[in-house]
């Protein structure tokens, strides 16, 4: 990190009470800032509620995001130590696909993000109900998942114990601007003022910035979250293969993440959910009696270059952005770094590739 002189804000408005906004509010309030969180619906009710919530430092993402994702597991464990009410299921993740069968047989033994290869016998030991076994699979024992709405509420409750105020059902109509400085936000209930306004408002962010002449390239990227009634313990770890991503939720149901293809018809959410049920019955022994509980479409904020957008506005003082895909994975790391920048005047090197200035 490079140190940079800045004025520490005594008050911060966080717009958006998803898991990213909640984590930021907690970190700021814990360090003494006067925090106000404004949420147009209820906490965690937006994209957070539709997240598969896999805490995963690996996967497909731009190389410039590695510095952030590499810290996710350690930051979640630190956060869990600070907040014992934060429930995380450290089940480990089992991933395999066609490409993995020819991949070099090398392990990655680095800290908590370590992975190792398992043969068929090792896979069967981890997932005893898996009846279609791969020749080998990569296992990451340090990875896990959580209930994102419950985690969001835990973070907000903790923020409130440090003096934060949370207003739900409070829609931000516009930013209050004077000259080149953002002074607060306008809501239906009136004006809220603060030294700093931080937008963690996901897909709603571009509309708030447009009146200021800021065009933020963020699209709403739909995805499908499927919940299935199933016998407890049918899936032991988090399993990701070419057919599905599946894990057990806190209430014993199964969660599946699927790509969104069409609004309806043979490639619509309901049809994809039925295909997912067929895949589970094929893959897992004892899954014949599973039933569909729900299928929902969530809209993820997807920056044009797929990198998070994190940092101060280059055009308006008092305005800071925090918009990203993979918000569940990145939330504690991003919140920690943002609090260091806002409250301690530091410039965090891990955020260098994420700055809004790249779109100027």
Coordinates of C-alpha atoms in Angstrom, one line a residue:
X1 CA 0.0 0.0 0.0
X2 CA 1.1 3.5 -0.7
X3 CA 0.2 6.1 1.8
X4 CA -1.7 9.1 0.6
X5 CA -2.9 12.1 2.6
X6 CA -6.6 12.5 2.8
X7 CA -9.3 13.8 5.1
X8 CA -10.9 11.2 7.2
X9 CA -14.7 11.4 6.9
X10 CA -16.5 11.4 10.2
X11 CA -19.8 10.4 8.5
X12 CA -20.5 8.0 5.6
X13 CA -23.7 7.0 3.8
X14 CA -23.7 3.5 2.4
X15 CA -26.3 3.1 -0.3
X16 CA -27.3 -0.5 -0.6
X17 CA -27.7 -3.2 2.1
X18 CA -26.6 -6.2 0.2
X19 CA -23.7 -8.2 1.6
X20 CA -21.1 -5.8 0.2
X21 CA -22.8 -2.7 1.7
X22 CA -23.3 -4.5 5.0
X23 CA -19.6 -5.6 5.2
X24 CA -18.5 -2.0 4.4
X25 CA -20.8 -0.6 7.0
X26 CA -19.5 -3.0 9.6
X27 CA -15.8 -2.2 8.9
X28 CA -16.4 1.6 8.9
X29 CA -18.6 1.6 12.0
X30 CA -16.2 -0.6 13.9
X31 CA -13.4 1.9 13.3
X32 CA -15.5 4.9 14.6
X33 CA -17.2 6.3 11.5
X34 CA -20.8 7.6 11.7
X35 CA -22.4 5.2 9.3
X36 CA -25.9 5.4 7.8
X37 CA -27.1 2.6 5.6
X38 CA -30.0 3.2 3.1
X39 CA -31.7 0.3 1.5
X40 CA -34.7 0.6 -0.9
X41 CA -36.1 -2.8 0.1
X42 CA -35.0 -5.1 3.0
X43 CA -31.4 -6.0 3.7
X44 CA -30.1 -8.7 1.4
X45 CA -33.2 -8.7 -0.7
X46 CA -31.6 -7.9 -4.0
X47 CA -28.8 -9.8 -5.8
X48 CA -27.5 -11.0 -2.5
X49 CA -30.6 -13.2 -1.9
X50 CA -30.1 -14.9 -5.3
X51 CA -26.4 -15.7 -4.8
X52 CA -25.1 -19.3 -4.7
X53 CA -22.7 -17.9 -2.1
X54 CA -19.7 -20.0 -2.8
X55 CA -16.6 -18.5 -1.1
X56 CA -14.2 -19.3 -3.8
X57 CA -10.8 -17.6 -4.7
X58 CA -10.5 -19.7 -7.9
X59 CA -12.7 -19.8 -11.0
X60 CA -13.0 -17.7 -14.2
X61 CA -12.3 -14.0 -13.7
X62 CA -9.8 -11.4 -15.0
X63 CA -6.3 -11.9 -13.9
X64 CA -6.3 -8.4 -12.4
X65 CA -8.8 -9.5 -9.8
X66 CA -6.6 -12.2 -8.3
X67 CA -5.1 -9.9 -5.7
X68 CA -8.6 -9.5 -4.2
X69 CA -9.9 -13.0 -4.5
X70 CA -6.7 -14.5 -3.1
X71 CA -7.5 -12.9 0.2
X72 CA -11.1 -13.9 0.5
X73 CA -10.8 -17.0 2.6
X74 CA -8.5 -15.4 5.1
X75 CA -10.7 -12.4 5.4
X76 CA -13.8 -14.5 6.0
X77 CA -12.1 -16.5 8.7
X78 CA -11.0 -13.3 10.3
X79 CA -14.5 -12.0 10.1
X80 CA -15.9 -15.2 11.6
X81 CA -13.5 -14.9 14.5
X82 CA -14.7 -11.3 15.1
X83 CA -18.4 -12.2 14.7
X84 CA -19.2 -15.7 16.0
X85 CA -22.8 -15.3 14.9
X86 CA -21.6 -15.4 11.3
X87 CA -22.3 -18.9 10.1
X88 CA -20.1 -20.3 7.4
X89 CA -20.1 -23.9 6.2
X90 CA -16.5 -24.8 5.5
X91 CA -17.4 -28.0 3.5
X92 CA -14.7 -27.8 0.9
X93 CA -15.3 -27.8 -2.8
X94 CA -15.0 -30.6 -5.3
X95 CA -14.6 -29.5 -8.9
X96 CA -14.2 -31.6 -12.1
X97 CA -15.0 -31.5 -15.8
X98 CA -13.7 -32.7 -19.1
X99 CA -10.7 -30.5 -19.1
X100 CA -9.6 -31.6 -15.6
X101 CA -9.2 -35.2 -16.8
X102 CA -6.2 -34.2 -18.9
X103 CA -4.8 -31.4 -16.7
X104 CA -1.4 -31.7 -15.2
X105 CA -1.4 -33.6 -11.9
X106 CA -0.1 -30.7 -9.8
X107 CA -1.4 -29.5 -6.4
X108 CA -1.6 -25.9 -5.2
X109 CA -0.4 -26.1 -1.5
X110 CA -0.6 -22.3 -0.8
X111 CA -2.2 -21.5 2.6
X112 CA -5.9 -21.7 2.9
X113 CA -6.5 -21.7 -0.9
X114 CA -4.7 -25.0 -1.3
X115 CA -6.2 -27.6 -3.6
X116 CA -5.3 -31.2 -4.3
X117 CA -6.2 -33.9 -6.8
X118 CA -8.3 -36.9 -5.7
X119 CA -8.8 -40.2 -7.6
X120 CA -12.1 -42.0 -7.9
X121 CA -11.7 -43.6 -4.5
X122 CA -11.0 -40.2 -2.9
X123 CA -14.0 -38.6 -4.5
X124 CA -16.2 -41.5 -3.4
X125 CA -15.0 -41.1 0.2
X126 CA -15.9 -37.4 0.2
X127 CA -19.2 -37.8 -1.6
X128 CA -20.6 -41.3 -0.8
X129 CA -23.9 -40.7 -2.6
X130 CA -22.2 -39.7 -5.9
X131 CA -22.8 -42.6 -8.2
X132 CA -21.3 -41.1 -11.4
X133 CA -17.7 -40.7 -10.3
X134 CA -15.0 -38.8 -12.3
X135 CA -11.6 -40.3 -12.8
X136 CA -10.3 -37.5 -10.7
X137 CA -11.3 -34.2 -9.2
X138 CA -9.7 -31.2 -7.7
X139 CA -10.6 -30.7 -4.0
X140 CA -10.2 -27.4 -2.1
X141 CA -10.8 -28.2 1.6
X142 CA -10.6 -24.5 2.7
X143 CA -13.6 -23.3 0.6
X144 CA -17.1 -22.9 1.9
X145 CA -20.5 -21.2 1.6
X146 CA -23.0 -19.3 3.6
X147 CA -26.5 -18.1 3.8
X148 CA -26.0 -14.6 2.2
X149 CA -29.1 -13.0 3.7
X150 CA -28.3 -14.2 7.2
X151 CA -24.7 -13.1 6.8
X152 CA -25.9 -9.6 5.6
X153 CA -28.1 -9.3 8.7
X154 CA -25.3 -10.4 11.0
X155 CA -23.0 -7.8 9.5
X156 CA -25.6 -5.0 9.8
X157 CA -26.4 -6.0 13.4
X158 CA -22.7 -5.8 14.2
X159 CA -22.5 -2.4 12.5
X160 CA -25.4 -1.2 14.6
X161 CA -23.7 -2.3 17.8
X162 CA -20.9 0.2 16.8
X163 CA -23.4 3.0 16.2
X164 CA -24.5 2.5 12.6
X165 CA -28.0 3.4 11.6
X166 CA -29.9 1.2 9.0
X167 CA -32.9 2.5 7.2
X168 CA -34.7 -0.1 5.0
X169 CA -37.6 0.6 2.7
X170 CA -35.8 3.9 2.0
X171 CA -35.2 4.5 -1.7
X172 CA -32.4 6.9 -2.7
X173 CA -33.9 9.1 -5.4
X174 CA -30.8 11.1 -6.3
X175 CA -27.4 12.4 -5.1
X176 CA -27.3 15.9 -3.6
X177 CA -24.6 17.8 -5.4
X178 CA -23.1 21.2 -4.9
X179 CA -20.5 22.2 -7.4
X180 CA -18.2 19.2 -7.7
X181 CA -19.0 17.7 -4.3
X182 CA -21.6 15.2 -3.3
X183 CA -23.1 16.3 0.0
X184 CA -25.6 13.5 0.6
X185 CA -28.6 11.8 -0.9
X186 CA -32.2 12.7 -1.5
X187 CA -34.8 10.1 -0.4
X188 CA -38.6 10.2 -0.3
X189 CA -38.3 10.9 3.5
X190 CA -35.9 13.8 3.0
X191 CA -32.2 14.6 2.7
X192 CA -29.4 12.6 4.3
X193 CA -26.1 14.4 4.5
X194 CA -22.6 12.9 5.0
X195 CA -19.0 13.6 4.4
X196 CA -18.8 10.6 2.0
X197 CA -21.5 8.8 0.0
X198 CA -20.6 5.2 -0.9
X199 CA -22.6 3.5 -3.6
X200 CA -22.9 -0.3 -3.0
X201 CA -26.1 -0.3 -5.0
X202 CA -25.4 -2.9 -7.6
X203 CA -27.4 -2.7 -10.8
X204 CA -29.1 0.5 -9.6
X205 CA -25.8 2.4 -9.5
X206 CA -25.7 3.6 -13.2
X207 CA -29.1 5.3 -12.8
X208 CA -27.9 7.2 -9.7
X209 CA -24.8 8.4 -11.5
X210 CA -26.3 9.3 -14.9
X211 CA -27.7 12.7 -13.8
X212 CA -24.1 13.6 -12.8
X213 CA -22.9 12.9 -16.3
X214 CA -21.2 9.7 -15.3
X215 CA -21.8 6.8 -17.6
X216 CA -20.9 3.6 -15.7
X217 CA -20.7 0.5 -17.9
X218 CA -22.6 -2.0 -15.6
X219 CA -25.1 -4.4 -17.0
X220 CA -27.6 -6.6 -15.2
X221 CA -26.5 -10.2 -15.8
X222 CA -29.2 -12.7 -15.0
X223 CA -28.6 -16.0 -13.3
X224 CA -30.8 -18.8 -11.9
X225 CA -30.9 -20.0 -8.3
X226 CA -32.7 -23.3 -7.8
X227 CA -33.7 -24.7 -4.4
X228 CA -34.6 -28.4 -4.0
X229 CA -36.1 -30.4 -1.2
X230 CA -33.8 -33.4 -0.7
X231 CA -32.8 -35.9 2.0
X232 CA -30.3 -34.3 4.5
X233 CA -26.7 -35.1 3.7
X234 CA -27.2 -36.1 0.1
X235 CA -24.4 -33.7 -0.9
X236 CA -21.5 -33.4 1.6
X237 CA -19.2 -30.8 -0.1
X238 CA -19.8 -28.2 -2.7
X239 CA -19.8 -30.0 -6.1
X240 CA -19.1 -28.2 -9.3
X241 CA -18.9 -30.0 -12.6
X242 CA -19.9 -29.5 -16.3
X243 CA -23.6 -30.3 -15.4
X244 CA -24.2 -28.3 -12.3
X245 CA -23.0 -26.4 -9.2
X246 CA -24.7 -27.8 -6.1
X247 CA -24.4 -27.5 -2.3
X248 CA -26.5 -28.1 0.8
X249 CA -28.1 -25.0 2.4
X250 CA -28.4 -24.3 6.1
X251 CA -31.9 -25.7 6.2
X252 CA -31.0 -29.0 4.6
X253 CA -32.3 -28.2 1.1
X254 CA -30.0 -28.2 -1.9
X255 CA -29.0 -25.1 -3.8
X256 CA -28.1 -25.1 -7.5
X257 CA -26.7 -22.3 -9.6
X258 CA -27.5 -22.3 -13.3
X259 CA -26.8 -20.0 -16.2
X260 CA -29.7 -17.9 -17.5
X261 CA -30.5 -18.5 -21.2
X262 CA -34.1 -17.4 -21.9
X263 CA -37.0 -15.9 -20.1
X264 CA -39.4 -18.8 -20.9
X265 CA -39.9 -21.9 -23.0
X266 CA -37.5 -24.8 -23.4
X267 CA -34.5 -22.7 -22.3
X268 CA -36.3 -20.7 -19.6
X269 CA -35.8 -21.0 -15.8
X270 CA -38.5 -23.6 -15.2
X271 CA -37.2 -25.9 -17.9
X272 CA -33.6 -25.5 -16.7
X273 CA -34.8 -26.3 -13.2
X274 CA -36.3 -29.6 -14.4
X275 CA -33.1 -30.4 -16.3
X276 CA -31.2 -29.8 -13.1
X277 CA -33.5 -32.2 -11.1
X278 CA -32.8 -34.9 -13.7
X279 CA -29.1 -34.3 -13.4
X280 CA -29.2 -34.7 -9.6
X281 CA -31.2 -37.9 -9.9
X282 CA -28.7 -39.2 -12.3
X283 CA -25.6 -38.2 -10.3
X284 CA -26.6 -39.0 -6.7
X285 CA -27.8 -42.2 -5.2
X286 CA -30.9 -41.7 -3.1
X287 CA -32.1 -38.6 -5.1
X288 CA -35.2 -40.0 -6.7
X289 CA -37.6 -38.4 -4.3
X290 CA -36.2 -34.9 -4.6
X291 CA -38.7 -32.1 -5.5
X292 CA -38.4 -28.6 -6.7
X293 CA -39.0 -25.9 -4.0
X294 CA -38.3 -22.7 -6.0
X295 CA -36.6 -21.3 -9.0
X296 CA -35.6 -17.6 -9.1
X297 CA -33.8 -15.3 -11.4
X298 CA -31.3 -12.8 -9.9
X299 CA -29.7 -9.8 -11.6
X300 CA -26.0 -9.6 -10.9
X301 CA -24.1 -6.3 -11.5
X302 CA -21.6 -7.1 -14.2
X303 CA -19.0 -4.3 -15.1
X304 CA -18.2 -4.2 -18.8
X305 CA -14.7 -5.6 -18.3
X306 CA -15.8 -7.9 -15.4
X307 CA -13.5 -6.3 -12.9
X308 CA -15.0 -4.7 -9.8
X309 CA -15.5 -1.0 -9.8
X310 CA -14.0 0.3 -6.5
X311 CA -12.7 3.7 -5.6
X312 CA -13.4 7.4 -5.4
X313 CA -15.0 9.3 -8.3
X314 CA -12.6 11.3 -10.3
X315 CA -15.2 14.0 -11.0
X316 CA -16.9 14.5 -7.7
X317 CA -15.5 14.8 -4.2
X318 CA -17.2 12.8 -1.5
X319 CA -18.3 10.0 -3.8
X320 CA -17.0 6.4 -3.7
X321 CA -18.1 3.4 -5.7
X322 CA -18.2 -0.3 -4.8
X323 CA -19.9 -2.2 -7.6
X324 CA -18.9 -5.8 -8.5
X325 CA -19.8 -9.3 -9.5
X326 CA -18.8 -12.0 -7.0
X327 CA -19.9 -9.8 -4.2
X328 CA -20.3 -12.6 -1.7
X329 CA -16.7 -13.8 -2.2
X330 CA -15.2 -10.3 -2.2
X331 CA -17.3 -8.6 0.5
X332 CA -15.0 -8.9 3.5
X333 CA -11.8 -8.2 1.6
X334 CA -13.3 -5.2 -0.3
X335 CA -14.8 -3.8 2.9
X336 CA -11.5 -4.1 4.8
X337 CA -9.6 -2.3 2.0
X338 CA -12.2 0.4 1.5
X339 CA -12.2 1.2 5.3
X340 CA -8.4 1.6 5.1
X341 CA -8.7 4.0 2.2
X342 CA -11.5 6.1 3.6
X343 CA -10.5 6.1 7.3
X344 CA -6.7 5.9 7.2
X345 CA -5.9 7.8 4.0
X346 CA -4.2 4.8 2.3
X347 CA -4.2 3.8 -1.3
X348 CA -4.5 0.0 -1.5
X349 CA -2.5 -1.5 -4.3
X350 CA -4.9 -4.5 -4.5
X351 CA -7.6 -2.1 -5.8
X352 CA -5.4 -0.5 -8.5
X353 CA -7.1 -2.3 -11.4
X354 CA -10.6 -1.6 -10.1
X355 CA -10.6 2.2 -10.1
X356 CA -13.6 4.0 -11.7
X357 CA -11.1 6.2 -13.5
X358 CA -10.5 3.5 -16.1
X359 CA -13.9 4.4 -17.6
X360 CA -13.2 8.1 -17.9

